[in-house]
XYZ file of C-alpha atoms in Angstrom:
305
model
C 62.276 54.378 13.038
C 61.183 52.346 9.939
C 61.144 48.905 10.165
C 62.810 46.577 6.864
C 60.227 44.359 5.343
C 59.995 40.909 6.031
C 62.409 38.792 3.131
C 60.660 37.112 0.450
C 62.081 34.120 -1.129
C 62.810 34.415 -4.773
C 62.408 30.737 -5.161
C 59.112 30.199 -7.159
C 58.077 26.996 -9.038
C 56.429 27.809 -12.752
C 53.418 25.913 -13.857
C 55.673 23.466 -15.708
C 57.806 22.858 -12.843
C 54.670 22.332 -10.206
C 52.867 19.937 -13.063
C 56.245 17.809 -13.235
C 56.544 17.675 -9.384
C 52.841 16.261 -9.295
C 53.549 13.917 -12.145
C 56.648 12.481 -10.408
C 55.272 9.918 -7.953
C 52.937 8.285 -10.556
C 56.327 8.331 -12.838
C 58.099 6.853 -10.286
C 55.728 4.391 -9.137
C 55.068 3.608 -12.776
C 59.052 2.887 -14.019
C 58.826 0.618 -10.287
C 55.958 -1.848 -10.474
C 55.275 -1.553 -14.579
C 58.122 -0.682 -16.569
C 60.993 -2.379 -15.186
C 58.815 -5.583 -14.609
C 58.267 -5.791 -18.442
C 61.763 -5.031 -19.075
C 62.426 -7.817 -16.691
C 60.581 -10.334 -18.156
C 61.373 -9.615 -21.817
C 65.090 -9.990 -20.873
C 64.183 -13.079 -19.076
C 62.368 -14.647 -22.194
C 65.707 -15.170 -23.428
C 67.508 -17.140 -20.214
C 66.780 -20.628 -18.997
C 66.329 -20.361 -15.279
C 65.667 -22.948 -12.582
C 64.462 -21.131 -9.246
C 65.681 -23.955 -7.258
C 69.131 -23.783 -8.982
C 69.532 -19.708 -8.973
C 72.943 -20.213 -10.073
C 72.640 -21.760 -13.305
C 71.548 -18.783 -15.474
C 72.351 -18.541 -18.975
C 71.479 -17.200 -22.645
C 69.472 -19.305 -24.747
C 68.559 -16.887 -27.605
C 65.502 -17.758 -29.107
C 65.440 -21.480 -27.830
C 62.499 -20.418 -25.331
C 60.391 -18.945 -28.559
C 61.264 -22.180 -30.398
C 59.762 -24.286 -27.424
C 57.110 -22.685 -27.164
C 56.007 -22.318 -30.878
C 56.407 -26.060 -30.767
C 54.404 -26.787 -28.261
C 50.681 -28.302 -28.835
C 49.577 -27.080 -25.763
C 50.428 -23.538 -26.366
C 48.359 -23.555 -29.649
C 45.334 -24.854 -27.748
C 46.013 -22.230 -25.253
C 45.959 -19.771 -27.619
C 42.624 -20.991 -29.251
C 41.085 -21.265 -26.322
C 42.162 -17.886 -25.272
C 40.765 -16.171 -28.221
C 37.187 -17.950 -27.740
C 37.313 -17.079 -24.172
C 38.137 -13.176 -25.195
C 35.642 -13.153 -28.340
C 32.819 -14.489 -26.842
C 33.006 -12.618 -23.392
C 33.765 -9.215 -24.689
C 30.662 -9.595 -27.551
C 28.481 -10.605 -24.528
C 29.931 -8.037 -22.315
C 29.387 -5.247 -25.197
C 25.835 -6.155 -26.133
C 24.599 -6.717 -22.521
C 26.333 -3.440 -21.591
C 24.648 -1.506 -23.915
C 21.319 -2.973 -23.505
C 21.450 -2.071 -19.802
C 22.857 1.067 -19.861
C 19.965 2.082 -22.322
C 17.502 0.727 -19.821
C 19.379 2.400 -17.123
C 18.838 5.813 -18.702
C 15.304 5.940 -18.680
C 14.067 8.443 -16.289
C 12.013 5.904 -13.410
C 11.587 6.426 -10.066
C 14.509 4.634 -7.930
C 16.290 4.020 -11.096
C 19.493 5.515 -9.145
C 19.322 2.403 -6.780
C 19.559 0.288 -9.655
C 22.553 2.320 -11.198
C 24.039 1.755 -7.669
C 23.728 -2.072 -7.388
C 25.412 -2.854 -10.732
C 28.641 -1.973 -9.635
C 28.305 -4.775 -7.055
C 29.871 -7.884 -9.243
C 32.530 -5.166 -10.160
C 33.641 -4.233 -6.687
C 33.674 -8.037 -4.820
C 37.018 -9.242 -5.092
C 37.477 -12.272 -7.617
C 38.910 -14.816 -5.180
C 34.723 -14.739 -3.415
C 33.342 -14.585 -7.128
C 35.200 -17.582 -8.023
C 34.293 -19.439 -4.607
C 30.912 -18.786 -5.130
C 30.292 -19.868 -8.448
C 31.968 -23.062 -7.983
C 29.221 -23.549 -5.043
C 26.620 -22.381 -7.721
C 28.234 -25.058 -10.151
C 28.574 -27.692 -7.923
C 26.625 -30.503 -9.751
C 24.901 -32.291 -6.606
C 24.250 -29.042 -4.207
C 24.594 -26.018 -6.643
C 21.669 -23.576 -7.257
C 21.701 -23.881 -11.323
C 21.368 -27.389 -11.424
C 18.603 -27.379 -8.802
C 16.592 -24.649 -10.599
C 16.735 -26.302 -13.847
C 15.439 -29.435 -12.207
C 13.231 -27.155 -10.707
C 11.605 -25.990 -14.045
C 11.903 -29.485 -16.354
C 14.604 -27.882 -18.387
C 17.326 -31.163 -17.084
C 16.074 -34.361 -15.898
C 20.088 -35.178 -14.740
C 22.437 -33.200 -13.131
C 25.335 -30.855 -15.470
C 28.453 -31.234 -14.587
C 29.506 -27.463 -15.333
C 33.377 -27.725 -14.281
C 34.154 -31.094 -15.165
C 32.902 -31.177 -18.923
C 35.624 -29.090 -21.049
C 32.546 -27.436 -23.013
C 30.680 -26.411 -20.014
C 33.525 -25.308 -18.244
C 34.480 -22.952 -20.699
C 30.971 -21.536 -20.571
C 31.166 -21.281 -16.858
C 34.544 -19.374 -17.308
C 32.921 -17.164 -19.919
C 29.593 -16.583 -17.862
C 31.499 -15.249 -14.542
C 33.686 -13.152 -16.497
C 30.605 -11.543 -17.975
C 28.949 -11.200 -14.935
C 31.823 -9.687 -13.267
C 32.734 -7.233 -15.891
C 29.728 -6.272 -17.833
C 29.284 -3.473 -14.936
C 32.456 -1.800 -16.500
C 30.994 -1.544 -20.285
C 27.869 -0.354 -18.342
C 29.335 2.080 -16.431
C 30.977 3.864 -19.618
C 28.142 3.440 -21.953
C 25.742 5.233 -19.878
C 28.162 8.075 -18.934
C 28.061 8.951 -22.653
C 24.488 8.499 -22.843
C 23.767 10.889 -20.657
C 25.743 13.399 -22.911
C 23.335 13.137 -26.602
C 20.993 15.892 -26.528
C 17.529 14.894 -26.565
C 16.668 17.225 -29.552
C 18.131 14.787 -31.672
C 15.628 11.955 -30.376
C 12.640 14.330 -30.645
C 13.476 15.209 -34.125
C 13.901 11.898 -35.334
C 10.694 10.937 -34.306
C 9.013 14.319 -35.900
C 10.916 12.888 -38.803
C 9.055 9.378 -38.281
C 12.052 7.003 -37.236
C 11.415 4.289 -35.002
C 13.106 3.017 -32.240
C 15.755 1.068 -34.360
C 16.161 3.376 -36.509
C 16.653 5.952 -33.580
C 19.196 3.559 -32.640
C 21.541 3.133 -35.487
C 21.300 7.011 -36.538
C 21.533 8.581 -33.278
C 22.920 6.460 -30.571
C 25.328 3.918 -31.942
C 27.200 6.752 -34.063
C 27.608 8.657 -30.139
C 28.560 5.490 -28.745
C 31.183 4.585 -31.360
C 34.226 6.069 -29.845
C 33.759 5.361 -26.550
C 32.877 1.416 -27.191
C 36.415 1.610 -29.193
C 38.177 2.368 -26.369
C 36.040 -0.233 -24.168
C 36.203 -3.042 -26.565
C 40.351 -2.253 -26.574
C 40.985 -2.532 -23.077
C 38.529 -5.042 -22.178
C 39.895 -6.957 -24.839
C 43.374 -6.568 -23.366
C 42.237 -7.427 -20.031
C 40.152 -10.171 -20.740
C 43.158 -11.963 -22.884
C 45.373 -11.274 -19.863
C 42.909 -12.811 -17.307
C 44.203 -15.215 -15.244
C 42.399 -15.294 -11.851
C 39.134 -16.329 -12.772
C 40.041 -19.609 -14.529
C 42.815 -20.251 -12.039
C 40.428 -20.289 -9.225
C 37.311 -21.858 -11.097
C 38.741 -24.734 -13.024
C 42.706 -24.384 -12.545
C 42.838 -24.543 -16.418
C 40.797 -27.597 -16.343
C 39.443 -30.330 -16.669
C 42.396 -31.455 -17.904
C 43.999 -28.538 -20.384
C 40.354 -27.551 -21.566
C 40.240 -24.050 -19.926
C 43.773 -23.385 -20.313
C 44.552 -19.614 -21.875
C 47.834 -18.324 -22.199
C 48.065 -16.600 -18.763
C 47.532 -20.314 -17.527
C 49.889 -21.613 -19.811
C 53.078 -19.295 -18.804
C 52.019 -19.935 -15.468
C 51.999 -23.392 -15.161
C 55.554 -23.501 -17.412
C 57.115 -21.243 -14.529
C 55.578 -22.600 -11.821
C 54.916 -26.448 -12.597
C 57.547 -26.963 -15.053
C 60.484 -24.462 -13.778
C 60.716 -22.850 -16.920
C 60.525 -19.347 -15.661
C 62.685 -18.599 -19.451
C 59.760 -20.140 -21.189
C 56.954 -18.725 -19.127
C 58.439 -15.021 -19.466
C 58.750 -15.524 -23.555
C 54.946 -16.476 -23.458
C 54.358 -12.885 -21.986
C 56.340 -11.371 -24.258
C 54.381 -12.922 -27.192
C 51.298 -12.069 -25.191
C 52.036 -8.414 -25.114
C 52.776 -8.483 -28.732
C 49.876 -10.091 -30.042
C 47.374 -7.411 -27.802
C 49.698 -4.631 -29.061
C 49.420 -5.888 -32.619
C 45.636 -6.643 -32.314
C 44.968 -2.957 -30.382
C 46.555 -1.170 -33.229
C 44.691 -3.122 -36.088
C 41.453 -2.352 -34.239
C 41.698 1.266 -33.792
C 43.204 1.431 -37.581
C 40.317 -0.463 -39.332
C 37.462 1.203 -36.752
C 39.005 4.519 -37.985
C 39.711 6.032 -34.295
C 40.916 9.065 -34.122
C 40.529 10.213 -37.524
C 37.454 12.733 -37.098
C 40.224 14.490 -34.920
C 43.008 14.192 -37.425
C 40.584 16.244 -39.669
C 39.795 18.723 -37.626
């Protein structure tokens, strides 16, 4: 007696269908938590809405944008955001490349230092800001105590109460926390550069600085472009470091556009103005990123190939 072979289902997914199936959770999550808030924020920029009167919402066209562009505090916040971003990115890039080159050396115990560099990046921002508030305390902070001990200053510096010092303090916090991101990206690229190139350059008599300019920097070019673009976007949008450290003060001396948008939405209860500020920030970052990539020539080599 012959036993019939078990029935095999003819249902089978193609590779394309399997890929779509795996991508579906990410796409759904992105639409729910990224695309929808962006669209809703842009829509809200054309409406006047007070959260204390939820039924009173009406279309105002470009009036929110007219209010922002006519507000001197917006332009002050824009200038401060530009300074905060540019200075932070310059220091992060220079320090990140320099420290990555040091950590790329073959030294005993270097892997321990490579692990420790992640510490600032993984510590929650709230913890970092609260600790830095204590560090910069003019009376009991360790910064003033250390500077007095070595004779650099005679009187306490009010780091978070003086406009110029407050901006410098927020920049130092941002540089300390996010330079490890630059180090990780640069270090990963440095470890892929063939050592034979450096050996050949040494034979030709090239010094350390010449080897950096002719070999290291060209190999780092593409990764630095990507890192600078991402860090510029993230820094320009940063809110928590400034707000937790100085709350935008003293006065409005450390306002950036993110803090300005927050204050308009919460303190002034002008959600439409806050949303319009976010829309302007998005346009500025998009235009700046496209311009930077085009000027730097990123991707032209691939297109030529």
